[in-house]
Tab-separated table of C-alpha atoms and ligand atoms in Angstrom:
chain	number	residue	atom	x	y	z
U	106	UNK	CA	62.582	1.648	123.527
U	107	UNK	CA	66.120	2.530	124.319
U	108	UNK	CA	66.196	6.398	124.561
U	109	UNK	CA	68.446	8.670	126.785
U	110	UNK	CA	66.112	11.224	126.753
U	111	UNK	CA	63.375	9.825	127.727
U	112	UNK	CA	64.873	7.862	130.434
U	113	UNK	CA	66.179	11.595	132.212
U	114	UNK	CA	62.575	12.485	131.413
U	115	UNK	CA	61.529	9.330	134.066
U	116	UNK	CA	63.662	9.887	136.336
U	117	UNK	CA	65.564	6.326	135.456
U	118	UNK	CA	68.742	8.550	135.223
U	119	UNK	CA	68.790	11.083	137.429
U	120	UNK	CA	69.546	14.631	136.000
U	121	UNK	CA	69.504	18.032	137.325
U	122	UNK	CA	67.286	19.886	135.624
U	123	UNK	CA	67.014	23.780	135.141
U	124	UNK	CA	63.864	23.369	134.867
U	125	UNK	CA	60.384	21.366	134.615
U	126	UNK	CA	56.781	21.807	133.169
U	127	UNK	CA	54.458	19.343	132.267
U	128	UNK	CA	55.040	19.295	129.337
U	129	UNK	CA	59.606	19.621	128.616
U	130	UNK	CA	62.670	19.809	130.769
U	131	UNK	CA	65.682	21.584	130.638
U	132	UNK	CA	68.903	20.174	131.456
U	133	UNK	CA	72.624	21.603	130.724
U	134	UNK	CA	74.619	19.710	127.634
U	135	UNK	CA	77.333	17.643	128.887
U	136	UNK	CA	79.472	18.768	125.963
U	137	UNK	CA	79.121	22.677	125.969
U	138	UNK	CA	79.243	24.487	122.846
U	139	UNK	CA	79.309	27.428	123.941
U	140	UNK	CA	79.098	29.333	127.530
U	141	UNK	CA	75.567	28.072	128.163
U	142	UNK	CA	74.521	24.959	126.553
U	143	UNK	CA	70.811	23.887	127.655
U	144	UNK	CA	68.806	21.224	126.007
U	145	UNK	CA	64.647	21.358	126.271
U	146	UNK	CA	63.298	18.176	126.112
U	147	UNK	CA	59.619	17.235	125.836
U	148	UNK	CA	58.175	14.801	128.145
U	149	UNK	CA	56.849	13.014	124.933
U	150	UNK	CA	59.190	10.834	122.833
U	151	UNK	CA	58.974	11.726	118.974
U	152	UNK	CA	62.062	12.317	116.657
U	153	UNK	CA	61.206	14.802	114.248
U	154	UNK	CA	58.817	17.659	113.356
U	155	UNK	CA	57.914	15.923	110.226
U	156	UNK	CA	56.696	13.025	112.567
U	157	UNK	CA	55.273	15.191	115.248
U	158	UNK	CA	51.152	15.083	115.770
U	159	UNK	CA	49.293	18.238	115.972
U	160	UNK	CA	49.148	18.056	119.956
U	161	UNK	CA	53.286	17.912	120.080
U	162	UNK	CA	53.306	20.506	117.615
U	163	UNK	CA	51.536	23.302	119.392
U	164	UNK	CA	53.762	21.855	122.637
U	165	UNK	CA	56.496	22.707	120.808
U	166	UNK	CA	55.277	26.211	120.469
U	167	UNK	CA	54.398	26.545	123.951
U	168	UNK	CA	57.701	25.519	124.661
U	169	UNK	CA	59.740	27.976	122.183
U	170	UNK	CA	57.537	30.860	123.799
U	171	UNK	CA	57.847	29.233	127.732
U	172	UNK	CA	62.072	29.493	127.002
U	173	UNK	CA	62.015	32.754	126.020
U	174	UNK	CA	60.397	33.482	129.354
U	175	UNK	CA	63.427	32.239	130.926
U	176	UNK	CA	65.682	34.939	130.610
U	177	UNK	CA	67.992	34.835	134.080
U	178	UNK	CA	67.891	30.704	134.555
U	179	UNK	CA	69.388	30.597	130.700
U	180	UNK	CA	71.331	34.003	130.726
U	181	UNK	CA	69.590	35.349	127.566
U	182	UNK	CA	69.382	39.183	128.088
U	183	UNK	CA	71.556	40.090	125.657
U	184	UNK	CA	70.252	37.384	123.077
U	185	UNK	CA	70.621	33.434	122.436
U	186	UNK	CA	70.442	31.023	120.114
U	187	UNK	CA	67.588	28.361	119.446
U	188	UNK	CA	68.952	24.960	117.569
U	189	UNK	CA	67.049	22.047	116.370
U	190	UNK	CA	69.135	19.210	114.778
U	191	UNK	CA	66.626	17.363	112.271
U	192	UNK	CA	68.228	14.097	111.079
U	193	UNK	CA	71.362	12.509	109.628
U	194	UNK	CA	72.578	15.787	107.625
U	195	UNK	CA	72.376	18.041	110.809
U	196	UNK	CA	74.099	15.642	112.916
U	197	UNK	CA	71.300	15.087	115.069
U	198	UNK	CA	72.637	12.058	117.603
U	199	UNK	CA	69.971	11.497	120.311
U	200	UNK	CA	66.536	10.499	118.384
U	201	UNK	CA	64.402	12.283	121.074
U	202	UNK	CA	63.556	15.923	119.807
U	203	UNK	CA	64.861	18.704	121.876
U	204	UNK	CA	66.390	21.816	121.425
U	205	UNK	CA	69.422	23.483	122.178
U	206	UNK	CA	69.952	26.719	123.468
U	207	UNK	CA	73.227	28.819	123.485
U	208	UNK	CA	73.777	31.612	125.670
U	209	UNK	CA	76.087	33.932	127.149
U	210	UNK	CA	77.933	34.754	124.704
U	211	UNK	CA	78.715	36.348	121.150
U	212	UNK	CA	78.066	33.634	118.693
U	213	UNK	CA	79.544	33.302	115.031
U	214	UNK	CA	77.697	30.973	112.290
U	215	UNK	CA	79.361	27.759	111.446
U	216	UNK	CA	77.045	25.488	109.401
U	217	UNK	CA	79.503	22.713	108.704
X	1280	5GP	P1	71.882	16.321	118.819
X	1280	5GP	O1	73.251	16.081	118.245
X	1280	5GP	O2	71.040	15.070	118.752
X	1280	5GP	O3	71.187	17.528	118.272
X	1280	5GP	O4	72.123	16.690	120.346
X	1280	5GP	C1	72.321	15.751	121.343
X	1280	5GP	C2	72.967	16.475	122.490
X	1280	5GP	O5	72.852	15.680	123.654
X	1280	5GP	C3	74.467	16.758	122.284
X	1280	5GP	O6	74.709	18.160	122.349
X	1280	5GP	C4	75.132	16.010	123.426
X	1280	5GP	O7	76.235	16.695	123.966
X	1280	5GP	C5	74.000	15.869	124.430
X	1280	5GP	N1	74.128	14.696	125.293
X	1280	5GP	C6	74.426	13.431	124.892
X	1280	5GP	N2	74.484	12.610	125.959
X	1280	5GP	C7	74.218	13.382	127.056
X	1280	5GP	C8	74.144	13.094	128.455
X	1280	5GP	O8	74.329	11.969	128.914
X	1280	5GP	N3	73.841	14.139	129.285
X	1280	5GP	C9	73.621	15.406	128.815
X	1280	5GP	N4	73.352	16.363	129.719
X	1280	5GP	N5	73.689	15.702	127.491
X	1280	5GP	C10	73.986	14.715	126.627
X	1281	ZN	ZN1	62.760	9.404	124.031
């Protein structure tokens, strides 16, 4: 399988990483969309939610709660975002779920 994510995940191409569990990463976007742009990726390839089993979905939990632990590595004292692009409508491009995470700055809401 040909997946980007899962090939920083291995190690194949070399990332720096914010920071590393056993279970996600975090890495900074390379195309910032706003003044802190982090991605957390799980260590285990699935696409979707929907698709998900019910041992990636309680990772997934762990993970939204471990992030929110984070709050000098991702700058999110005075608040952040939390975005998970699910398929062709929301734009999602890399087929490896992760999430994004905005910080550092006053955000507006732009859903298109
Ligand atoms: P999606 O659109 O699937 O929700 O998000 C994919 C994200 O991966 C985009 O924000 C994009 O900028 C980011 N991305 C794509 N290729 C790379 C890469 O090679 N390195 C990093 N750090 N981020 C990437
Ligand atoms: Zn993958």
């Amino acid at each position: 399988m040909d997946c980007l994510f899962c090939k920083f995940v291995s190690g194949e191409i070399p990332i720096q990483k914010v920071y590393e569990d056993c279970d996600f990463i975090i890495i900074k976007d390379i195309a910032p969309q706003a003044k802190n742009h982090f991605l957390a990726i799980p260590k285990q390839h699935f696409k979707l939610l929907s698709e998900a089993t019910e041992e990636q979905s309680l990772m997934v939990g762990k993970m939204l709660k471990k992030i929110s632990t984070l709050t000098k590595e991702l700058e999110l004292e005075n608040g952040y975002r939390l975005v998970i692009n699910q398929g062709d409508d929301a734009g999602q491009t890399v087929f490896h779920l992760h999430v994004h995470i905005l910080s550092g700055q006053k955000m507006g809401w732009q859903p298109a």
